[in-house]
């Protein structure tokens, strides 16, 4: 499992961001685009104290482009080669959308999200404050990896008291991951994971029943005013959601869940890779959109496992995750390991017999 930051560092950064971030409900007519010759796109918002310019990164530019129905490839082309044309396009469509308002989430002088006013805030600081004490009470709790990226919060906890041998000498332990995005990169998720002691690999099993969408009631802005979205607006609703998250954590690390997942993991031992291992990884890469470097890394780990089975391939995928520089992408590889456990026999056959 890829290492993250310390729990204390995470707590400090969550507290800092909670104090520094501002959420604005902005009528379309109270904002306009101002792209620099260098290509940096800025959203100018007419706030109570005057105009404020917020730079947007590529992710937020994508959100804005989608809201205004501007093809992203065209947006990027205008930003690079014709900034004035980009401003004309954005400002023109904002005028068309005059009746609309948007939720703009800001932090440290940047706009970090451009969202619908129906977007339901589930903030990382409040989530961590509610759920960390529950995670600490799990039997033999160990915070194996925690991280706060630009897109998501991740808390991965392993229980040393719930474990079994998947095969002789190969011990796995039960765990849980709680993840959340404040900027529209995904739902609040609570998912079980398996932690393999021999190599510190983590495997995340996705469960759609353990997710909470960021959708809620519409937030209405005054047509002539930018509103600051107050933290206490949805406090009561947050408490109800976080209580549900606590229940889901306990379910994810239960003996019943662990027994089910470890048995699925054990079954992959019997899947023999009778075809060409290189072709098998190619099939995997095509199915799950792995790039060339990622495919090569998985293949290398497969050979290092010295076990050409489904079990070896799952461990190759999760083992490679520890080498991935981006924590978000590394976690996606841990999730890919979980997806492989859910493959049907026919799907495994396509991989195992690839030639």
Tab-separated table of C-alpha atoms in Angstrom:
chain	number	residue	atom	x	y	z
A	1	UNK	CA	0.000	0.000	0.000
A	2	UNK	CA	1.410	3.387	-0.962
A	3	UNK	CA	2.577	5.449	1.994
A	4	UNK	CA	0.959	8.802	2.667
A	5	UNK	CA	1.412	11.451	5.335
A	6	UNK	CA	1.199	11.082	9.100
A	7	UNK	CA	-2.132	11.287	10.891
A	8	UNK	CA	-0.941	14.426	12.726
A	9	UNK	CA	0.069	16.129	9.481
A	10	UNK	CA	-3.278	15.204	7.961
A	11	UNK	CA	-5.151	16.671	10.922
A	12	UNK	CA	-3.152	19.897	10.739
A	13	UNK	CA	-3.771	20.367	7.019
A	14	UNK	CA	-7.482	19.575	7.317
A	15	UNK	CA	-7.779	22.175	10.076
A	16	UNK	CA	-5.869	24.727	8.011
A	17	UNK	CA	-8.030	24.188	4.944
A	18	UNK	CA	-11.233	24.337	6.974
A	19	UNK	CA	-10.264	27.819	8.146
A	20	UNK	CA	-8.951	29.033	4.771
A	21	UNK	CA	-11.579	27.829	2.291
A	22	UNK	CA	-14.583	29.869	1.160
A	23	UNK	CA	-17.637	28.689	-0.738
A	24	UNK	CA	-19.495	31.188	-2.900
A	25	UNK	CA	-22.903	30.955	-4.549
A	26	UNK	CA	-22.398	33.155	-7.607
A	27	UNK	CA	-25.052	34.336	-10.104
A	28	UNK	CA	-23.776	33.951	-13.666
A	29	UNK	CA	-23.965	37.699	-14.270
A	30	UNK	CA	-21.620	38.341	-11.338
A	31	UNK	CA	-18.649	36.556	-12.920
A	32	UNK	CA	-16.596	36.698	-16.075
A	33	UNK	CA	-13.467	35.182	-17.592
A	34	UNK	CA	-10.096	36.900	-17.820
A	35	UNK	CA	-7.406	34.751	-19.443
A	36	UNK	CA	-3.800	35.951	-19.298
A	37	UNK	CA	-1.610	35.885	-22.455
A	38	UNK	CA	0.318	33.063	-20.744
A	39	UNK	CA	-2.832	30.941	-20.902
A	40	UNK	CA	-3.710	31.060	-17.206
A	41	UNK	CA	-7.495	31.116	-16.987
A	42	UNK	CA	-8.979	33.253	-14.213
A	43	UNK	CA	-12.559	33.587	-13.059
A	44	UNK	CA	-13.366	37.130	-11.956
A	45	UNK	CA	-16.136	37.329	-9.346
A	46	UNK	CA	-17.805	40.598	-8.410
A	47	UNK	CA	-17.920	40.202	-4.628
A	48	UNK	CA	-19.164	42.668	-2.010
A	49	UNK	CA	-15.712	44.214	-1.560
A	50	UNK	CA	-14.945	44.384	-5.284
A	51	UNK	CA	-13.748	42.082	-8.037
A	52	UNK	CA	-11.637	39.069	-7.039
A	53	UNK	CA	-9.651	37.041	-9.583
A	54	UNK	CA	-9.437	33.306	-8.974
A	55	UNK	CA	-7.054	31.202	-11.109
A	56	UNK	CA	-8.438	27.809	-12.246
A	57	UNK	CA	-6.399	24.649	-12.773
A	58	UNK	CA	-7.113	22.161	-15.564
A	59	UNK	CA	-9.594	20.189	-13.472
A	60	UNK	CA	-11.759	23.204	-12.601
A	61	UNK	CA	-11.519	24.494	-16.169
A	62	UNK	CA	-12.988	21.155	-17.196
A	63	UNK	CA	-15.881	21.592	-14.758
A	64	UNK	CA	-16.606	25.097	-16.030
A	65	UNK	CA	-16.399	24.005	-19.662
A	66	UNK	CA	-18.855	21.183	-18.993
A	67	UNK	CA	-21.323	23.494	-17.247
A	68	UNK	CA	-21.216	25.884	-20.222
A	69	UNK	CA	-21.309	23.085	-22.841
A	70	UNK	CA	-17.960	24.113	-24.301
A	71	UNK	CA	-16.026	21.065	-25.613
A	72	UNK	CA	-12.972	20.680	-23.379
A	73	UNK	CA	-10.575	20.143	-26.298
A	74	UNK	CA	-11.802	23.416	-27.829
A	75	UNK	CA	-11.515	25.165	-24.453
A	76	UNK	CA	-7.877	24.075	-24.135
A	77	UNK	CA	-7.106	25.053	-27.735
A	78	UNK	CA	-8.485	28.567	-27.241
A	79	UNK	CA	-6.635	28.922	-23.934
A	80	UNK	CA	-3.334	28.056	-25.610
A	81	UNK	CA	-3.666	29.839	-28.938
A	82	UNK	CA	-6.384	32.484	-28.591
A	83	UNK	CA	-7.071	33.581	-24.973
A	84	UNK	CA	-9.296	36.471	-26.114
A	85	UNK	CA	-11.554	34.067	-27.976
A	86	UNK	CA	-11.811	31.868	-24.881
A	87	UNK	CA	-12.960	34.853	-22.809
A	88	UNK	CA	-15.534	35.745	-25.463
A	89	UNK	CA	-16.884	32.192	-25.447
A	90	UNK	CA	-17.074	31.845	-21.663
A	91	UNK	CA	-18.537	35.302	-21.109
A	92	UNK	CA	-20.991	34.834	-23.929
A	93	UNK	CA	-22.360	31.600	-22.506
A	94	UNK	CA	-22.463	33.047	-18.997
A	95	UNK	CA	-24.738	35.779	-20.393
A	96	UNK	CA	-26.964	33.110	-21.921
A	97	UNK	CA	-27.094	31.428	-18.490
A	98	UNK	CA	-27.940	34.641	-16.616
A	99	UNK	CA	-30.773	33.016	-14.586
A	100	UNK	CA	-28.326	30.388	-13.273
A	101	UNK	CA	-26.049	30.436	-10.248
A	102	UNK	CA	-23.041	28.255	-9.472
A	103	UNK	CA	-21.229	27.014	-6.379
A	104	UNK	CA	-17.588	28.121	-6.556
A	105	UNK	CA	-15.356	26.528	-3.926
A	106	UNK	CA	-12.173	28.495	-3.223
A	107	UNK	CA	-9.000	27.860	-1.233
A	108	UNK	CA	-5.805	29.889	-0.870
A	109	UNK	CA	-6.893	32.341	-3.554
A	110	UNK	CA	-7.716	29.682	-6.149
A	111	UNK	CA	-11.051	28.387	-7.406
A	112	UNK	CA	-10.817	24.663	-6.727
A	113	UNK	CA	-14.293	23.639	-7.931
A	114	UNK	CA	-17.050	24.991	-10.190
A	115	UNK	CA	-20.232	23.119	-9.342
A	116	UNK	CA	-23.991	23.112	-9.459
A	117	UNK	CA	-25.813	24.779	-6.586
A	118	UNK	CA	-27.306	21.342	-5.937
A	119	UNK	CA	-23.883	19.986	-5.006
A	120	UNK	CA	-23.987	18.606	-1.477
A	121	UNK	CA	-20.958	19.588	0.574
A	122	UNK	CA	-19.507	16.791	2.679
A	123	UNK	CA	-16.340	18.346	4.008
A	124	UNK	CA	-13.174	16.468	4.892
A	125	UNK	CA	-12.555	18.173	8.237
A	126	UNK	CA	-16.030	17.319	9.555
A	127	UNK	CA	-15.811	13.784	8.171
A	128	UNK	CA	-12.412	13.131	9.772
A	129	UNK	CA	-13.497	14.629	13.090
A	130	UNK	CA	-16.471	12.271	13.136
A	131	UNK	CA	-14.931	9.085	11.785
A	132	UNK	CA	-11.318	8.953	13.078
A	133	UNK	CA	-12.415	8.173	16.680
A	134	UNK	CA	-14.555	5.316	15.335
A	135	UNK	CA	-11.639	3.969	13.292
A	136	UNK	CA	-9.368	4.137	16.329
A	137	UNK	CA	-11.790	1.869	18.202
A	138	UNK	CA	-11.540	-0.945	15.629
A	139	UNK	CA	-9.835	-4.066	17.048
A	140	UNK	CA	-6.084	-3.666	16.642
A	141	UNK	CA	-6.558	-0.532	14.541
A	142	UNK	CA	-3.542	0.628	12.542
A	143	UNK	CA	-3.662	3.705	10.305
A	144	UNK	CA	-1.736	2.133	7.453
A	145	UNK	CA	-1.947	5.066	5.027
A	146	UNK	CA	-3.647	8.466	5.077
A	147	UNK	CA	-3.378	11.255	2.536
A	148	UNK	CA	-5.031	14.461	1.384
A	149	UNK	CA	-4.476	15.099	-2.320
A	150	UNK	CA	-5.778	17.987	-4.402
A	151	UNK	CA	-8.755	15.800	-5.296
A	152	UNK	CA	-9.535	13.500	-2.380
A	153	UNK	CA	-9.134	12.557	1.259
A	154	UNK	CA	-8.068	8.962	1.969
A	155	UNK	CA	-8.013	7.177	5.327
A	156	UNK	CA	-6.922	3.521	5.178
A	157	UNK	CA	-7.063	1.544	8.418
A	158	UNK	CA	-6.129	-2.109	9.013
A	159	UNK	CA	-7.239	-4.346	11.892
A	160	UNK	CA	-4.493	-6.628	13.204
A	161	UNK	CA	-7.071	-8.687	15.110
A	162	UNK	CA	-8.993	-9.899	12.060
A	163	UNK	CA	-6.761	-11.983	9.821
A	164	UNK	CA	-6.302	-15.330	8.092
A	165	UNK	CA	-3.889	-17.242	5.874
A	166	UNK	CA	-5.008	-17.161	2.262
A	167	UNK	CA	-2.301	-19.725	1.629
A	168	UNK	CA	0.362	-21.135	3.983
A	169	UNK	CA	2.491	-18.279	5.306
A	170	UNK	CA	0.550	-15.658	3.357
A	171	UNK	CA	-1.483	-13.663	5.879
A	172	UNK	CA	-4.084	-11.018	5.020
A	173	UNK	CA	-5.775	-8.667	7.456
A	174	UNK	CA	-9.132	-6.887	7.342
A	175	UNK	CA	-9.278	-3.158	6.763
A	176	UNK	CA	-11.377	-0.266	5.569
A	177	UNK	CA	-10.880	2.822	3.431
A	178	UNK	CA	-12.882	6.003	3.848
A	179	UNK	CA	-12.510	8.428	0.952
A	180	UNK	CA	-14.176	11.683	0.010
A	181	UNK	CA	-13.905	14.508	-2.488
A	182	UNK	CA	-14.875	18.099	-1.738
A	183	UNK	CA	-14.593	19.211	-5.365
A	184	UNK	CA	-16.722	16.770	-7.350
A	185	UNK	CA	-14.163	13.984	-7.978
A	186	UNK	CA	-16.326	11.257	-6.476
A	187	UNK	CA	-18.717	10.261	-3.745
A	188	UNK	CA	-18.105	9.740	-0.060
A	189	UNK	CA	-17.129	6.065	0.034
A	190	UNK	CA	-16.589	3.470	2.739
A	191	UNK	CA	-15.095	0.261	1.357
A	192	UNK	CA	-13.526	-2.872	2.799
A	193	UNK	CA	-9.921	-3.677	2.008
A	194	UNK	CA	-7.544	-6.584	2.423
A	195	UNK	CA	-3.972	-5.982	3.548
A	196	UNK	CA	-1.325	-8.551	2.623
A	197	UNK	CA	1.364	-8.624	5.297
A	198	UNK	CA	4.130	-10.244	3.250
A	199	UNK	CA	4.424	-7.272	0.897
A	200	UNK	CA	2.195	-4.563	2.427
A	201	UNK	CA	-0.147	-4.674	-0.555
A	202	UNK	CA	-3.606	-3.203	-0.173
A	203	UNK	CA	-6.638	-4.404	-2.092
A	204	UNK	CA	-9.856	-2.342	-2.089
A	205	UNK	CA	-13.202	-3.963	-2.821
A	206	UNK	CA	-15.758	-1.542	-4.207
A	207	UNK	CA	-19.248	-1.726	-2.762
A	208	UNK	CA	-21.839	0.618	-4.241
A	209	UNK	CA	-24.046	0.214	-1.192
A	210	UNK	CA	-21.410	2.069	0.845
A	211	UNK	CA	-21.465	5.386	-1.023
A	212	UNK	CA	-23.079	8.767	-0.461
A	213	UNK	CA	-23.636	11.033	-3.448
A	214	UNK	CA	-22.927	14.748	-3.199
A	215	UNK	CA	-26.436	15.787	-4.211
A	216	UNK	CA	-28.845	17.850	-2.185
A	217	UNK	CA	-31.410	20.604	-2.231
A	218	UNK	CA	-30.868	23.557	-4.519
A	219	UNK	CA	-29.108	26.559	-2.986
A	220	UNK	CA	-30.677	29.792	-4.140
A	221	UNK	CA	-28.640	32.958	-4.616
A	222	UNK	CA	-29.866	36.516	-4.844
A	223	UNK	CA	-29.647	37.636	-8.490
A	224	UNK	CA	-27.652	40.707	-7.483
A	225	UNK	CA	-25.429	39.306	-4.760
A	226	UNK	CA	-22.651	36.761	-4.275
A	227	UNK	CA	-23.462	34.735	-1.156
A	228	UNK	CA	-20.886	33.168	1.134
A	229	UNK	CA	-22.036	29.624	1.890
A	230	UNK	CA	-21.997	29.276	5.694
A	231	UNK	CA	-20.599	26.163	7.379
A	232	UNK	CA	-23.622	25.679	9.633
A	233	UNK	CA	-26.090	25.485	6.732
A	234	UNK	CA	-26.171	21.689	6.549
A	235	UNK	CA	-24.783	20.765	9.977
A	236	UNK	CA	-27.772	18.645	11.030
A	237	UNK	CA	-27.777	16.714	7.760
A	238	UNK	CA	-24.031	16.117	8.074
A	239	UNK	CA	-24.458	14.495	11.467
A	240	UNK	CA	-27.011	12.018	10.088
A	241	UNK	CA	-24.719	11.101	7.189
A	242	UNK	CA	-21.652	10.653	9.385
A	243	UNK	CA	-23.601	8.395	11.739
A	244	UNK	CA	-24.378	6.226	8.720
A	245	UNK	CA	-20.694	6.229	7.790
A	246	UNK	CA	-19.839	4.898	11.259
A	247	UNK	CA	-22.175	1.951	10.727
A	248	UNK	CA	-20.664	1.266	7.312
A	249	UNK	CA	-17.144	1.240	8.773
A	250	UNK	CA	-18.128	-1.445	11.243
A	251	UNK	CA	-19.731	-3.494	8.454
A	252	UNK	CA	-16.645	-3.170	6.244
A	253	UNK	CA	-14.356	-4.583	8.959
A	254	UNK	CA	-16.723	-7.241	10.220
A	255	UNK	CA	-15.742	-10.923	10.362
A	256	UNK	CA	-18.508	-11.731	7.867
A	257	UNK	CA	-17.229	-9.242	5.288
A	258	UNK	CA	-13.627	-10.352	5.795
A	259	UNK	CA	-14.485	-14.042	5.415
A	260	UNK	CA	-16.332	-13.341	2.162
A	261	UNK	CA	-13.512	-11.290	0.654
A	262	UNK	CA	-10.669	-13.549	1.767
A	263	UNK	CA	-12.480	-16.524	0.226
A	264	UNK	CA	-12.798	-14.662	-3.085
A	265	UNK	CA	-9.088	-13.891	-2.885
A	266	UNK	CA	-8.286	-17.533	-2.143
A	267	UNK	CA	-10.205	-18.726	-5.218
A	268	UNK	CA	-7.854	-16.817	-7.537
A	269	UNK	CA	-5.076	-19.245	-6.569
A	270	UNK	CA	-6.780	-21.871	-8.687
A	271	UNK	CA	-6.857	-19.710	-11.837
A	272	UNK	CA	-3.847	-20.825	-13.877
A	273	UNK	CA	-2.298	-18.423	-16.390
A	274	UNK	CA	-2.003	-21.006	-19.164
A	275	UNK	CA	-1.567	-18.479	-21.979
A	276	UNK	CA	1.083	-15.860	-22.638
A	277	UNK	CA	1.617	-13.683	-19.518
A	278	UNK	CA	2.522	-10.691	-21.683
A	279	UNK	CA	-0.742	-11.025	-23.595
A	280	UNK	CA	-2.634	-11.519	-20.339
A	281	UNK	CA	-1.379	-8.168	-19.066
A	282	UNK	CA	-2.259	-6.599	-22.437
A	283	UNK	CA	-5.843	-7.793	-22.033
A	284	UNK	CA	-5.866	-6.365	-18.523
A	285	UNK	CA	-4.429	-3.062	-19.755
A	286	UNK	CA	-7.006	-2.719	-22.520
A	287	UNK	CA	-9.855	-3.531	-20.179
A	288	UNK	CA	-8.807	-1.067	-17.462
A	289	UNK	CA	-7.026	1.638	-19.502
A	290	UNK	CA	-3.471	1.127	-18.247
A	291	UNK	CA	-0.753	3.009	-20.082
A	292	UNK	CA	2.449	1.425	-21.408
A	293	UNK	CA	4.546	2.153	-18.312
A	294	UNK	CA	1.824	0.820	-16.010
A	295	UNK	CA	1.454	-2.356	-18.051
A	296	UNK	CA	5.207	-2.927	-17.935
A	297	UNK	CA	5.204	-2.411	-14.164
A	298	UNK	CA	2.401	-4.909	-13.609
A	299	UNK	CA	4.121	-7.456	-15.851
A	300	UNK	CA	7.389	-7.072	-13.940
A	301	UNK	CA	5.617	-7.630	-10.638
A	302	UNK	CA	3.833	-10.665	-12.069
A	303	UNK	CA	7.156	-12.312	-12.893
A	304	UNK	CA	8.558	-11.313	-9.494
A	305	UNK	CA	5.631	-13.065	-7.819
A	306	UNK	CA	6.878	-16.371	-9.310
A	307	UNK	CA	3.246	-17.469	-9.530
A	308	UNK	CA	1.432	-17.418	-12.853
A	309	UNK	CA	-2.081	-17.541	-11.435
A	310	UNK	CA	-4.942	-15.155	-10.911
A	311	UNK	CA	-3.626	-14.715	-7.382
A	312	UNK	CA	-0.236	-13.706	-8.748
A	313	UNK	CA	-1.814	-11.194	-11.119
A	314	UNK	CA	-3.923	-9.594	-8.374
A	315	UNK	CA	-0.801	-9.218	-6.228
A	316	UNK	CA	1.159	-7.864	-9.194
A	317	UNK	CA	-1.448	-5.126	-9.674
A	318	UNK	CA	-1.545	-4.131	-6.004
A	319	UNK	CA	2.213	-4.482	-5.652
A	320	UNK	CA	2.796	-2.100	-8.545
A	321	UNK	CA	0.539	0.472	-6.858
A	322	UNK	CA	3.326	1.202	-4.362
A	323	UNK	CA	5.534	2.473	-7.184
A	324	UNK	CA	2.977	4.886	-8.654
A	325	UNK	CA	3.942	8.490	-7.911
A	326	UNK	CA	0.393	9.865	-7.793
A	327	UNK	CA	-1.458	8.775	-4.645
A	328	UNK	CA	-4.848	9.007	-6.400
A	329	UNK	CA	-3.666	6.735	-9.201
A	330	UNK	CA	-1.972	4.347	-6.752
A	331	UNK	CA	-5.296	3.947	-4.964
A	332	UNK	CA	-6.962	3.200	-8.294
A	333	UNK	CA	-4.568	0.256	-8.681
A	334	UNK	CA	-5.558	-0.985	-5.223
A	335	UNK	CA	-9.181	-0.742	-6.392
A	336	UNK	CA	-8.273	-2.610	-9.582
A	337	UNK	CA	-7.055	-5.494	-7.428
A	338	UNK	CA	-10.514	-5.587	-5.860
A	339	UNK	CA	-12.212	-5.487	-9.262
A	340	UNK	CA	-10.279	-8.574	-10.309
A	341	UNK	CA	-11.791	-10.510	-7.402
A	342	UNK	CA	-15.230	-9.802	-8.855
A	343	UNK	CA	-14.493	-11.074	-12.382
A	344	UNK	CA	-16.618	-13.921	-13.694
A	345	UNK	CA	-15.011	-17.186	-14.771
A	346	UNK	CA	-15.478	-16.144	-18.395
A	347	UNK	CA	-13.722	-12.842	-17.843
A	348	UNK	CA	-10.846	-14.546	-16.065
A	349	UNK	CA	-10.599	-17.012	-18.945
A	350	UNK	CA	-10.015	-14.173	-21.427
A	351	UNK	CA	-7.054	-13.016	-19.338
A	352	UNK	CA	-5.614	-16.363	-18.281
A	353	UNK	CA	-5.745	-17.920	-21.773
A	354	UNK	CA	-4.611	-14.896	-23.771
A	355	UNK	CA	-2.108	-15.800	-26.491
